[in-house]
Amino acid sequence: MPLLKVTANFEVEEVRSVELMKELVENLSPVMDKPLINYSRIWEKQTIVLGLTTDPALFIALHSIGKIEPELNKQYSALICSFFEEKLGVAKERIFINFVNFKGANWGKGGDTLACRD
């Protein structure tokens, strides 16, 4: 059950952010080998200052039960950064990604945990 959370320091209309997240997950799903139906997505706007500027920037968190490891993370980073550079014009150098590997027992859903997915 991957969770993709994108925080931007610029406005993106809700309809557009939903379209972007859908398209990104469609590209990410086969690389992560996780079904599309399992992805949760969050898009939010926050103030982000990198260095001395508020030029467009993104902070992204990709949480998953498994499939988070150094070699795979390089692939995810390349895909995600290229995607947002192409779609929104955000320079790759201003896109930061945090990869988080969760154990299913630490992820709750429907009154239980996802421990069976560990």
Coordinates of C-alpha atoms in Angstrom, one line a residue, residues 1 5 17 23 30 55 61 63-64 70 81-82 89 92 104 114 116-117:
M1 CA 0.0 0.0 0.0
K5 CA 2.8 12.6 -0.7
S17 CA -2.9 17.7 -9.1
E23 CA -0.3 9.7 -14.2
P30 CA 5.1 -1.2 -12.8
D55 CA 11.6 29.2 -6.6
A61 CA 7.6 11.2 0.5
H63 CA 6.1 5.2 1.8
S64 CA 5.7 1.6 1.1
P70 CA 18.9 1.8 -2.4
C81 CA 12.2 13.9 -10.8
S82 CA 12.0 13.6 -14.6
G89 CA 9.0 22.7 -15.0
K92 CA 15.4 18.3 -10.6
G104 CA 2.8 -3.9 7.6
L114 CA -1.4 -4.8 7.4
C116 CA 0.1 -10.0 6.7
R117 CA 2.0 -8.0 4.1

